[in-house]
Coordinates of C-alpha atoms in Angstrom, one line a residue:
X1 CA 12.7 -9.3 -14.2
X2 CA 10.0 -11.7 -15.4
X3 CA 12.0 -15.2 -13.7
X4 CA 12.3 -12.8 -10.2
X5 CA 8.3 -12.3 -10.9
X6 CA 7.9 -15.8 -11.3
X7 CA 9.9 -16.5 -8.0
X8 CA 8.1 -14.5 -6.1
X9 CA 4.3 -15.5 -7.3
X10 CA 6.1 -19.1 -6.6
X11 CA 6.9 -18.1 -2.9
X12 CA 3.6 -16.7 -2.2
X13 CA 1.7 -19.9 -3.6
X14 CA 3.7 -21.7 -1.1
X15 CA 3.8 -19.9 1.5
X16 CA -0.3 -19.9 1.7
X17 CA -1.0 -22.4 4.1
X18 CA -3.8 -23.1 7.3
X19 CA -5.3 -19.7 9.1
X20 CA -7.7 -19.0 11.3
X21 CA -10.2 -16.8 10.0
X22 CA -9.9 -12.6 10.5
X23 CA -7.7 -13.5 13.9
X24 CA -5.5 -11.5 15.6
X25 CA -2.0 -12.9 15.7
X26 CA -0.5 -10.7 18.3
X27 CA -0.7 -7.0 19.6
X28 CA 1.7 -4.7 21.0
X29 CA 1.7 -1.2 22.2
X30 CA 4.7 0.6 20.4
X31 CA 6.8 3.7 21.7
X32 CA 5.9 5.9 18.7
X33 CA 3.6 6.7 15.8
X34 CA 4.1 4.8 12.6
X35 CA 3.0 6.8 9.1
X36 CA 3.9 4.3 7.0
X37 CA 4.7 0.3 7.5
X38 CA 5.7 -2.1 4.8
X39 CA 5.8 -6.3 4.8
X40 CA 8.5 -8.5 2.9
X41 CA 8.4 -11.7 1.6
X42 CA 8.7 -13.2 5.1
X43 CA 6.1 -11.3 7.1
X44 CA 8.3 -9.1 8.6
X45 CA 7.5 -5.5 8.9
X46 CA 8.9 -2.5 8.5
X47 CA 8.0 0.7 9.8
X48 CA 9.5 4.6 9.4
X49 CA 8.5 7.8 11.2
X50 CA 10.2 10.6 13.1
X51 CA 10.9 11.4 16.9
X52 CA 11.6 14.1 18.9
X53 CA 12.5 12.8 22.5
X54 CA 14.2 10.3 24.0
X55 CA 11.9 7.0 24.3
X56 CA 12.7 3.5 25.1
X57 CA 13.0 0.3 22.6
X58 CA 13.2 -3.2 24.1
X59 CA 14.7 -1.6 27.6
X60 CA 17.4 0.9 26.2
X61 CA 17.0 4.6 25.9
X62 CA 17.5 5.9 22.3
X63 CA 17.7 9.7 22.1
X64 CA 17.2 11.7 18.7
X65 CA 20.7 12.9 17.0
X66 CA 18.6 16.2 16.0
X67 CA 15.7 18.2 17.1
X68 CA 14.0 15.2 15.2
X69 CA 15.0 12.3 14.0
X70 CA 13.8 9.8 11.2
X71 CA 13.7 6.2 12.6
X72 CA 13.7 2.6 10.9
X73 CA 12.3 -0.2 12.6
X74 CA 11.7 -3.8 12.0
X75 CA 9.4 -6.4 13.1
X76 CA 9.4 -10.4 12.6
X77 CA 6.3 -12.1 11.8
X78 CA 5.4 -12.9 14.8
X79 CA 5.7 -9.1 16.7
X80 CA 8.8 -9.1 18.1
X81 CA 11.0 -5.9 17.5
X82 CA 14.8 -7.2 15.6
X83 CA 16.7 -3.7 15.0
X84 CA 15.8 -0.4 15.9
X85 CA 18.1 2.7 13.9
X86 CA 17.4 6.3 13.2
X87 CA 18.9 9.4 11.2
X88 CA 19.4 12.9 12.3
X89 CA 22.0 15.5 13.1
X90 CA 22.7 18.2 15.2
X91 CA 20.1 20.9 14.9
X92 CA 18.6 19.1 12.0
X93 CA 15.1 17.4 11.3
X94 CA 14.4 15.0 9.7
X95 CA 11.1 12.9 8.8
X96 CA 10.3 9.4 7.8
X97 CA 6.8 9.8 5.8
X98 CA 6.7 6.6 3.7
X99 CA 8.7 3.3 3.5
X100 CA 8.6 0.3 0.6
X101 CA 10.3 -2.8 0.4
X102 CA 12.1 -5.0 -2.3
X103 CA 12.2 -8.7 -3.3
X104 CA 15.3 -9.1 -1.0
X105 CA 13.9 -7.3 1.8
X106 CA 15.7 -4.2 1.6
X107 CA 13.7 -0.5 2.9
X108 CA 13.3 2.3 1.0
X109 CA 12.5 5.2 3.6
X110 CA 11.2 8.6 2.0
X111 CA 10.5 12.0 3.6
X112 CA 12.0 15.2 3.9
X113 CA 14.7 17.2 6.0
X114 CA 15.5 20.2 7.3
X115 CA 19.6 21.6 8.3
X116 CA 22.5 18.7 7.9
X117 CA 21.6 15.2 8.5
X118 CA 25.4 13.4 9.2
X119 CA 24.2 10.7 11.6
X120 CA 24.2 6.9 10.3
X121 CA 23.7 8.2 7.0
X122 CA 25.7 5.9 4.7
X123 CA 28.0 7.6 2.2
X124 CA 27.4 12.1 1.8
X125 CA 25.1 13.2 4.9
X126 CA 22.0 15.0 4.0
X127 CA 23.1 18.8 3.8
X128 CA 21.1 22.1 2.8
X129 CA 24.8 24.2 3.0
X130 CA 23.9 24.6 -0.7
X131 CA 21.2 27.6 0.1
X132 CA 20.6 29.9 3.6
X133 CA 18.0 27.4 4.7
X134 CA 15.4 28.3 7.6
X135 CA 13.2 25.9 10.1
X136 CA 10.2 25.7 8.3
X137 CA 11.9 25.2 4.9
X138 CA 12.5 21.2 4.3
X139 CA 14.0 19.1 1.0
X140 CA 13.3 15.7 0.2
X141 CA 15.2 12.3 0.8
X142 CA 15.5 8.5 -0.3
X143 CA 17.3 6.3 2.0
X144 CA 18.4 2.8 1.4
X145 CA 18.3 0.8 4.5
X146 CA 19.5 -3.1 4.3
X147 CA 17.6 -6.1 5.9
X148 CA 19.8 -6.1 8.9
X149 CA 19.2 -2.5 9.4
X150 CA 22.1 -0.7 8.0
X151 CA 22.4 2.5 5.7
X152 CA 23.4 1.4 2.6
X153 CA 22.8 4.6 0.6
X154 CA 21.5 8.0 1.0
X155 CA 19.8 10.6 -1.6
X156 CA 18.4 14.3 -1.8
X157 CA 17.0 16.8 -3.5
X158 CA 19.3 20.2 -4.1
X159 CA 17.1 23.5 -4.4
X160 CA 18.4 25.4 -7.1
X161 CA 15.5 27.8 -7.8
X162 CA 17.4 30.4 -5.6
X163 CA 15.4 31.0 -3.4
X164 CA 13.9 29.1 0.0
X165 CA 11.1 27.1 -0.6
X166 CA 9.9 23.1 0.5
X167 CA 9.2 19.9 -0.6
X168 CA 5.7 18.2 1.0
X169 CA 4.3 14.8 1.2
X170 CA 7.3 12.6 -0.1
X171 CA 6.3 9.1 -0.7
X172 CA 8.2 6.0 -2.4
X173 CA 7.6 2.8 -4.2
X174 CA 9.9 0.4 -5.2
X175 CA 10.0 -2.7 -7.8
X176 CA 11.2 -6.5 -6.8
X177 CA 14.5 -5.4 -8.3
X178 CA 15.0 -2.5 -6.0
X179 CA 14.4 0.6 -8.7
X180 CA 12.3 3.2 -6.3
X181 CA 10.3 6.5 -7.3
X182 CA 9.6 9.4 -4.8
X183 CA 7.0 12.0 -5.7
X184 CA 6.1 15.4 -3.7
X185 CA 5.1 18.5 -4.4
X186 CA 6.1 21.8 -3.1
X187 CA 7.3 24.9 -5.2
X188 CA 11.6 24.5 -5.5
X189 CA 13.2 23.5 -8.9
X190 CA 15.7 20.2 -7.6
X191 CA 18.1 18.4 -9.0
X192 CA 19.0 14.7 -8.0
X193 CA 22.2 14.0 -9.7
X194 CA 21.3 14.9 -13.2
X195 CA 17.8 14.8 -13.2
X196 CA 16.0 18.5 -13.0
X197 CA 12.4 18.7 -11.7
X198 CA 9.8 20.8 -10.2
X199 CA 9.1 24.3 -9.8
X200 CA 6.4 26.4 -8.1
X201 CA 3.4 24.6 -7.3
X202 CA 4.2 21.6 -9.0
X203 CA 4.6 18.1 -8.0
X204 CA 7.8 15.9 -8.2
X205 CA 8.2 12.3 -10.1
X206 CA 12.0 11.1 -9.5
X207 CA 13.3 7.5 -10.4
X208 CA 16.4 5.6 -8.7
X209 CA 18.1 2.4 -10.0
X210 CA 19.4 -0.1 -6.9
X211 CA 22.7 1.6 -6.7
X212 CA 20.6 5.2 -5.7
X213 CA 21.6 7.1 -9.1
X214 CA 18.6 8.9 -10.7
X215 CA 17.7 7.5 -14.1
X216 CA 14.6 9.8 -14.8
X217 CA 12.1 12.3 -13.8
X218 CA 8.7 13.9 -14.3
X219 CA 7.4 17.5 -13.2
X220 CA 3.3 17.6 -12.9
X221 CA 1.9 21.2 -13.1
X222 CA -1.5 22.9 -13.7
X223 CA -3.3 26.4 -14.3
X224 CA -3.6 26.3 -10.2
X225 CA -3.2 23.8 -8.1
X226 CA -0.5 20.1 -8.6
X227 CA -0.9 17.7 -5.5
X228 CA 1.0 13.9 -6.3
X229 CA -0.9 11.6 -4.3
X230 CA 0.5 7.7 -4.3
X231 CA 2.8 6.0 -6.1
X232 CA 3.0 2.2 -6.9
X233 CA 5.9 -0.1 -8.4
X234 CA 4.1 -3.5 -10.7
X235 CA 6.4 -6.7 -11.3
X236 CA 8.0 -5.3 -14.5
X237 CA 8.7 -2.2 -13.2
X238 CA 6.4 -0.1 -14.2
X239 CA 5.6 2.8 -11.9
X240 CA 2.0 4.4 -11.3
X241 CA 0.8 7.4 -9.9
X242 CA -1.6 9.4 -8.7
X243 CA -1.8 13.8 -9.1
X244 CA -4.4 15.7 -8.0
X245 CA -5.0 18.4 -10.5
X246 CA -7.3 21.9 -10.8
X247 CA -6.9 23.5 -14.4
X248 CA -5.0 22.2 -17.4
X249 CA -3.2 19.1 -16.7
X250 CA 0.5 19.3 -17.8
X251 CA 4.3 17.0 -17.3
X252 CA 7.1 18.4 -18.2
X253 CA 5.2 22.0 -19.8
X254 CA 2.9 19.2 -22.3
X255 CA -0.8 18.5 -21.9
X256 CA -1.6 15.4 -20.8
X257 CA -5.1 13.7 -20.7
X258 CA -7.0 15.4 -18.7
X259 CA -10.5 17.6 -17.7
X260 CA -9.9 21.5 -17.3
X261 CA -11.3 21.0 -13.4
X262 CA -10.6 19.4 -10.5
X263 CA -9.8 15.8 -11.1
X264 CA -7.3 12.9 -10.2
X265 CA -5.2 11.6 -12.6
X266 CA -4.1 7.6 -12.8
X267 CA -0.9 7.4 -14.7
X268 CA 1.4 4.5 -15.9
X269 CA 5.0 4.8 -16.6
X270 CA 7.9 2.6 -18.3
X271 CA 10.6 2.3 -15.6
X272 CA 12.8 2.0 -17.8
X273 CA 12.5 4.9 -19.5
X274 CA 10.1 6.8 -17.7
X275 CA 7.9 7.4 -21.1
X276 CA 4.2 8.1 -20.3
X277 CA 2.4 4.9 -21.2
X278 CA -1.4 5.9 -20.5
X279 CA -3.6 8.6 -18.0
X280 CA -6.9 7.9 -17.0
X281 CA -8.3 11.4 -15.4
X282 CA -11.0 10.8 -12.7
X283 CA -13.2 14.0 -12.6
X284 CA -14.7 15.4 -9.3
X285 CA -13.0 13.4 -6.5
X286 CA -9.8 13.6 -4.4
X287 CA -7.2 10.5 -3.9
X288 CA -5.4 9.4 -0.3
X289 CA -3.5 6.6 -1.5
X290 CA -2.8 4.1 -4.1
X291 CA -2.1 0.3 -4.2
X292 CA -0.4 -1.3 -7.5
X293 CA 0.4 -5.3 -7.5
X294 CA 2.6 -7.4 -9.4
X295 CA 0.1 -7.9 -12.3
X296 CA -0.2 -4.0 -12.5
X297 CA -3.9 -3.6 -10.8
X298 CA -4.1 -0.2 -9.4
X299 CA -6.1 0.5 -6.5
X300 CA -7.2 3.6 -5.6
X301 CA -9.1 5.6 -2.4
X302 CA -10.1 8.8 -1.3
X303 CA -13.2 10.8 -0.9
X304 CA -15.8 12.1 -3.2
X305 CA -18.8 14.5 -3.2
X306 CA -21.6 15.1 -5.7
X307 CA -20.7 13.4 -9.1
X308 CA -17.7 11.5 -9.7
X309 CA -16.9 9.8 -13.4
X310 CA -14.3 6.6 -13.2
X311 CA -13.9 5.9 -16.9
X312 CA -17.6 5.6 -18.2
X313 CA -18.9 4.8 -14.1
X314 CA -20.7 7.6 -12.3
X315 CA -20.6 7.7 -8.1
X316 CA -23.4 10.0 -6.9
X317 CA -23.4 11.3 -3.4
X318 CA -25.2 14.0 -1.8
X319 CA -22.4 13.9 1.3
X320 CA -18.6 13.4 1.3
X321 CA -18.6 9.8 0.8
X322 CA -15.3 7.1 0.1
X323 CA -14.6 5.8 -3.0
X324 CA -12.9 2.3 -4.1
X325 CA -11.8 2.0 -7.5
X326 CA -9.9 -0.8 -9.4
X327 CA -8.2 -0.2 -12.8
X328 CA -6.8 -3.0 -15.1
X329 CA -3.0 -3.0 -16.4
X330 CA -4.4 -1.8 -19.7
X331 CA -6.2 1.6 -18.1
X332 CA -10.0 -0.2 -18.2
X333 CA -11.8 0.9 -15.3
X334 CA -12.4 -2.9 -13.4
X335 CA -15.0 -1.7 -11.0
X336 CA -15.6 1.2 -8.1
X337 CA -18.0 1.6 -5.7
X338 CA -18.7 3.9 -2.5
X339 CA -18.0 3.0 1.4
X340 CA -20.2 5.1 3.8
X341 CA -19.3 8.2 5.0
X342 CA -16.3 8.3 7.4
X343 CA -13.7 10.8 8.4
X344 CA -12.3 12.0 4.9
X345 CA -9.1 12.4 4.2
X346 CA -7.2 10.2 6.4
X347 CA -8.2 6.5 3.7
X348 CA -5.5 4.3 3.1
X349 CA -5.2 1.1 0.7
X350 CA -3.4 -2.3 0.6
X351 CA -2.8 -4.8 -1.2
X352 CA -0.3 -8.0 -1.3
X353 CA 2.2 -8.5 -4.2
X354 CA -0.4 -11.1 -6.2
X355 CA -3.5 -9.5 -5.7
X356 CA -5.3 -11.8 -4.5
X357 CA -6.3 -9.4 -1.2
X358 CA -7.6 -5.8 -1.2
X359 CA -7.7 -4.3 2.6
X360 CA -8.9 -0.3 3.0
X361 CA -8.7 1.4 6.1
X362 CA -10.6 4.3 6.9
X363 CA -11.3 6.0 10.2
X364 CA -14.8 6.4 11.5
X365 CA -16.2 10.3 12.2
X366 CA -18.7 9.6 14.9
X367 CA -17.6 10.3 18.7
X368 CA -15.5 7.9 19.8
X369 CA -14.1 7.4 16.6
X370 CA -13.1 4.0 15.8
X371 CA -10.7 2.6 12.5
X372 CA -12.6 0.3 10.4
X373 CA -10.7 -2.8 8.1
X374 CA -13.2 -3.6 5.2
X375 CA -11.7 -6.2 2.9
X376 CA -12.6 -6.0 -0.9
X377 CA -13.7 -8.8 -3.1
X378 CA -10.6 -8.1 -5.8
X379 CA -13.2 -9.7 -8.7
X380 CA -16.3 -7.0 -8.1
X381 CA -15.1 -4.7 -4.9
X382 CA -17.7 -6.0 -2.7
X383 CA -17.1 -5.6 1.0
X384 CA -16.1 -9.4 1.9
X385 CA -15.2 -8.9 5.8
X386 CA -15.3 -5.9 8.1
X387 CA -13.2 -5.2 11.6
X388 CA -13.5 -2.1 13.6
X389 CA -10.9 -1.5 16.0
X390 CA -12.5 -0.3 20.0
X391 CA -14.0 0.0 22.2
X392 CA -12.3 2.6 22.6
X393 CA -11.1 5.8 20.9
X394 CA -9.0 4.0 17.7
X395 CA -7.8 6.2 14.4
X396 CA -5.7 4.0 12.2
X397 CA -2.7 5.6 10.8
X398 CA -1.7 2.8 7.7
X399 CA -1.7 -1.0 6.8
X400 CA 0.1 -3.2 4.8
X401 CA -0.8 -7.1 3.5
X402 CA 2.4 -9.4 3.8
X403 CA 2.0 -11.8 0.6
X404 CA 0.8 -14.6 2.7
X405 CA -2.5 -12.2 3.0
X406 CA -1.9 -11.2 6.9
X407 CA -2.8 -7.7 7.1
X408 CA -0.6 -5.3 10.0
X409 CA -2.3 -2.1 10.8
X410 CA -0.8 0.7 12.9
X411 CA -2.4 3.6 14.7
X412 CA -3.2 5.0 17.9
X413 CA -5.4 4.5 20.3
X414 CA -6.8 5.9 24.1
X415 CA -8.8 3.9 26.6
X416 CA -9.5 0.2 26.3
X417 CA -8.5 -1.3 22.6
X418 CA -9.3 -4.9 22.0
X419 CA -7.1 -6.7 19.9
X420 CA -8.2 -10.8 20.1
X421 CA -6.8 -11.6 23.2
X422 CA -5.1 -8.7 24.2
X423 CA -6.4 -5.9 25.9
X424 CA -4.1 -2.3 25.6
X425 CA -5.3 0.5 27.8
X426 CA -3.8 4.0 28.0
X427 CA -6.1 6.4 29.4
X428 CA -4.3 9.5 27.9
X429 CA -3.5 7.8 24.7
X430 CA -0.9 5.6 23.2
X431 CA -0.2 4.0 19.4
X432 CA -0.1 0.7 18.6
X433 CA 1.0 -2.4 15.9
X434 CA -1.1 -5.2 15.3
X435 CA -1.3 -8.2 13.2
X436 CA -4.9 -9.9 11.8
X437 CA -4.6 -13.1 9.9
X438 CA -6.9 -13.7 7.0
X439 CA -7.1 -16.8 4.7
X440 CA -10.1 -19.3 3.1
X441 CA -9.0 -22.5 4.5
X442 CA -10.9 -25.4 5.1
X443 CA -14.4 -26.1 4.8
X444 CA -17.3 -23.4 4.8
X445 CA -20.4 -24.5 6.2
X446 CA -22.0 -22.1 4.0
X447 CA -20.2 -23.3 0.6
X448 CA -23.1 -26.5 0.2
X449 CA -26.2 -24.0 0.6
X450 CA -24.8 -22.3 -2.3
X451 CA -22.8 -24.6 -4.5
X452 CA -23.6 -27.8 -5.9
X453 CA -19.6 -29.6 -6.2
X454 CA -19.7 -33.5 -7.5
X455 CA -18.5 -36.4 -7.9
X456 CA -16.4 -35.7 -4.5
X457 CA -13.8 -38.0 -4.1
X458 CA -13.4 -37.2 -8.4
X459 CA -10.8 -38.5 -10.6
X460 CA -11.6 -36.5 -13.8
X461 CA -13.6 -33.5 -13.3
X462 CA -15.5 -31.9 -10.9
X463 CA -18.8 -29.9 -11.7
X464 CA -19.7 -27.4 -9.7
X465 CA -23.6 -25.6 -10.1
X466 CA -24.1 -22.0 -8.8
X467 CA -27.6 -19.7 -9.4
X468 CA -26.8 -17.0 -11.5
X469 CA -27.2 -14.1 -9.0
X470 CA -23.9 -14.7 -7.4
X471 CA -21.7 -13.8 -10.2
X472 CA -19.6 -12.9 -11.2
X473 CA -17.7 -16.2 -9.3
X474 CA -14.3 -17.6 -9.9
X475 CA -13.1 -21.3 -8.5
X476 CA -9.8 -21.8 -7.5
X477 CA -7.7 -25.1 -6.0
X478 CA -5.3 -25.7 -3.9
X479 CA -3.0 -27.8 -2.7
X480 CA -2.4 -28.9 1.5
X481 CA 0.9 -27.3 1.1
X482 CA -1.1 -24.0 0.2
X483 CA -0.1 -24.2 -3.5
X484 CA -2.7 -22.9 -6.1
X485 CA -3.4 -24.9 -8.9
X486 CA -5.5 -23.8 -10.8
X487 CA -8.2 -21.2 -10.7
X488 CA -11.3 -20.6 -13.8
X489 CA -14.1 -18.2 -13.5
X490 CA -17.9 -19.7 -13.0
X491 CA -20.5 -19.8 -15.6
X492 CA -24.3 -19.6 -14.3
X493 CA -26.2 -22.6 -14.1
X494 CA -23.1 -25.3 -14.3
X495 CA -19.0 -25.3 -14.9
X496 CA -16.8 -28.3 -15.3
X497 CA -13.7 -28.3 -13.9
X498 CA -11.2 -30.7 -15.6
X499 CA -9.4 -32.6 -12.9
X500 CA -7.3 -35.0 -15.0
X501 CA -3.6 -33.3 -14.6
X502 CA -4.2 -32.5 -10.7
X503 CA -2.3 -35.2 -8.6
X504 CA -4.5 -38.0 -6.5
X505 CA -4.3 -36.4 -2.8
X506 CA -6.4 -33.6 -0.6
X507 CA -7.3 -30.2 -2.3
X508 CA -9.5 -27.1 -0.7
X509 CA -11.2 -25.9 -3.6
X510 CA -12.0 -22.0 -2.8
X511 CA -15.1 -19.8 -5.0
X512 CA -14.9 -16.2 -4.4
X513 CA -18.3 -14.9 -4.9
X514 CA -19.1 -11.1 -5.0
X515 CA -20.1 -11.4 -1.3
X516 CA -17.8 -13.5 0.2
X517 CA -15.4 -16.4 -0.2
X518 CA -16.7 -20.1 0.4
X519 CA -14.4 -23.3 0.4
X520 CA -14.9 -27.3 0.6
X521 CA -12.4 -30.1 0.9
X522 CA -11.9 -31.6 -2.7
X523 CA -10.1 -35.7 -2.7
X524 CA -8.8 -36.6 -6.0
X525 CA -8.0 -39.9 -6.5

């Protein structure tokens, strides 16, 4: 695990290389709503929903197996559609509600289903023959999909509470290895293979190895109400997630850290094991969604009212407000702080697999309502760049950061929307993909109002002078090819960089200050 870690940090360092500044790439106005959307290594994205009528993809007419299908599609980095596929049966429904993908660029499509799903599943279809199921009763699912498209395995949960009840709000994460977790709540007892979990009103924690077999589980429950919220996968495989909780906390029938009120709880777990390793509650807030990298940085949204305590951090609002918050691998709050108020409910965080980008989407409440992009300095959660989607009617349904720090965002849109260069119009509504390309590169005509850099051509350090009230400040360099070399935080006043095992040729030397990110040419000789 820790050499694939190091292959993959290796791949991003490399891959970083000359963008334009917060420009759209490309544009396109897609056939269907996309929930959930994922990039791999390559910029390629995936994307996983359901459908219920016959549409068309790239000229051809695709028609659901079912009364609804779940459909897997993937894009190339540069917006062209390579392989469309979808599940279903006859008479069955089934919905995509959340994709991940692996190291190898494998899909991980979550979501739940309703009657016998037989159609392009790899291996034993989907089936609720086990109990007298009925159309608004649904279980949930985990299906392995491979780079080119094809099924490679398919996995559900069996009700064996004895009676009809559902599964909600499935979601998945998955490590560089390939080992995914699906929560949900919902109020059946299920077994995956030999793993038992859930019951009424509780929420579900399952864990899958590559090969689809079930290695552990959790069940969440509480005097009231259990709601799992987001899931996240680190480098080492370490799995994270969110519950929403009202009453005494508990996993598995034990207390677990927690305030007796309603309160979101951060949690870490071995994935190998499954063992607990810490809970951090967060008292008096809700969560939307959940964004872990390599490192093990959490990321958190959702909405907030009143007063809200992050660790030993207090958010005070006298209106539903949005609420940021970063947490360290070790459970230390890193920082939080509010966003205006928007259209609760609907936030969603990103973040690419080194961290290095922090992208929330939320959805604007005013009349037209418009989705907003607000990228997050990942040092002090300072707003660093903000995009809202119009001019007309926009609501953004999910985004997710490739690890060359391009950021895809999906949603719908009616009237005129604006994307760069291309204009989409649907007058009674349509949905849409597009791709926004972010990166520090080059110089900043801003960086010499603020920092003082010499001797520039250097050969053995470089000193760099910055006025204390923009600290916190780190300095990073990089090489042409995009490659970082090094990076050190600022001290006020003056740092020295030592420069004497940095090669002679062209660097851009990038300072992420709490309000922005500045840059400036650097020659070594």
């Amino acid at each position: 695990m820790k050499s694939l870690l190091i292959l993959v940090l290796l791949f991003i360092s490399l891959g970083l290389s000359a963008q334009p500044q917060n420009a759209f790439r490309w544009a396109n106005q897609v056939p269907l709503n996309y929930p959930s959307l994922a990039t791999d290594l390559g910029g390629n994205t995936v994307v996983t929903g359901s459908f219920t009528q016959p549409i068309t993809i790239n000229g051809k007419t695709v028609a659901p197996y079912g009364l609804e299908d779940v459909f897997v599609g993937r894009y190339s980095a540069s917006g062209q559609l390579l392989w469309f596929t979808h599940i279903g049966g006859t008479g069955a429904k089934a919905t995509g509600q959340d994709v991940a993908v692996d190291a190898a660029g494998n899909a991980y499509v979550a979501g739940v289903f309703n009657g016998t799903v037989n159609q392009n599943v790899a291996g034993t279809p989907l089936t609720m023959s086990d109990i007298i199921y009925a159309s608004s009763y649904s279980l949930p699912f985990l299906v392995k999909v491979s780079p080119t498209g094809q099924t490679v395995w398919a996995r559900q949960g069996k009700d064996r509470s004895g009676d009809i009840q559902s599964t909600s709000a499935v979601r998945v994460a998955v490590d560089p290895l390939g080992n995914a977790t699906i929560i949900g709540y919902g109020t059946s007892t299920l077994t995956f293979g030999s793993i038992t979990v859930g019951g009424n009103r509780t929420g579900i924690m399952v864990h899958f190895d590559a090969a689809g077999t079930a290695t552990w589980g959790h069940t969440f429950s509480s005097s009231v109400t259990t709601l799992t919220r987001g899931i996240g996968a680190d480098g080492s495989g370490n799995t994270y997630l969110t519950v929403r909780v009202t009453g005494n906390p508990f996993m598995d029938g034990q207390s677990i850290p927690g305030p007796v009120l309603t309160s979101v709880i951060l949690a870490k777990f071995s994935g190998s094991s499954g063992a607990l390793l810490w809970a951090a509650p967060i008292t008096n807030a809700d969560n939307t969604d959940l964004a872990v990298d390599l490192a093990g940085h959490a990321t958190l949204i959702g909405p907030f009212s009143g007063a809200a305590q992050f660790s030993s951090r207090t958010l005070t609002s006298s209106s539903l407000e949005v609420y940021v918050a970063r947490y360290n691998p070790d459970a230390s709050l890193d920082w939080v702080r509010s966003l205006e108020a928007l259209n609760s409910g609907t936030e969603r965080i990103a973040t690419n697999w080194a961290g290095s980008s922090v992208v929330a989407l939320v959805n604007t409440s005013a009349s037209p309502t418009h989705a907003k992009l607000l990228e997050l300095n990942t040092h002090s959660g300072a707003v660093t760049w903000r995009q809202e989607l119009g001019p007309g009617s926009t609501s953004g349904s999910n985004l997710a950061i490739s690890p060359l720090e391009q950021v895809y965002v999906a949603g719908s849109f009616s009237g005129v929307l604006e994307l760069g260069r291309t204009t989409l119009t649907s007058p009674t509504g349509a949905y849409f993909l597009t791709r926004i390309d972010r990166g520090p590169r080059g110089n900043s005509p801003h960086f010499a109002d603020l920092i003082s850099c010499y001797p520039n051509p250097t050969t053995t350090y470089l000193k760099l002078k910055l006025p204390a009230q923009y600290l916190p400040a780190r300095a990073a360099l990089f090489h042409m090819s995009g490659r970082e070399v090094f990076s050190q935080a600022l001290k006020a006043n003056e740092t020295e960089l030592n420069m004497r095992s940095v090669k002679p040729g062209l660097y851009t030397l990038r300072v992420q200050l709490p309000d922005g990110v500045v840059t400036q040419q650097i020659q070594v000789k």
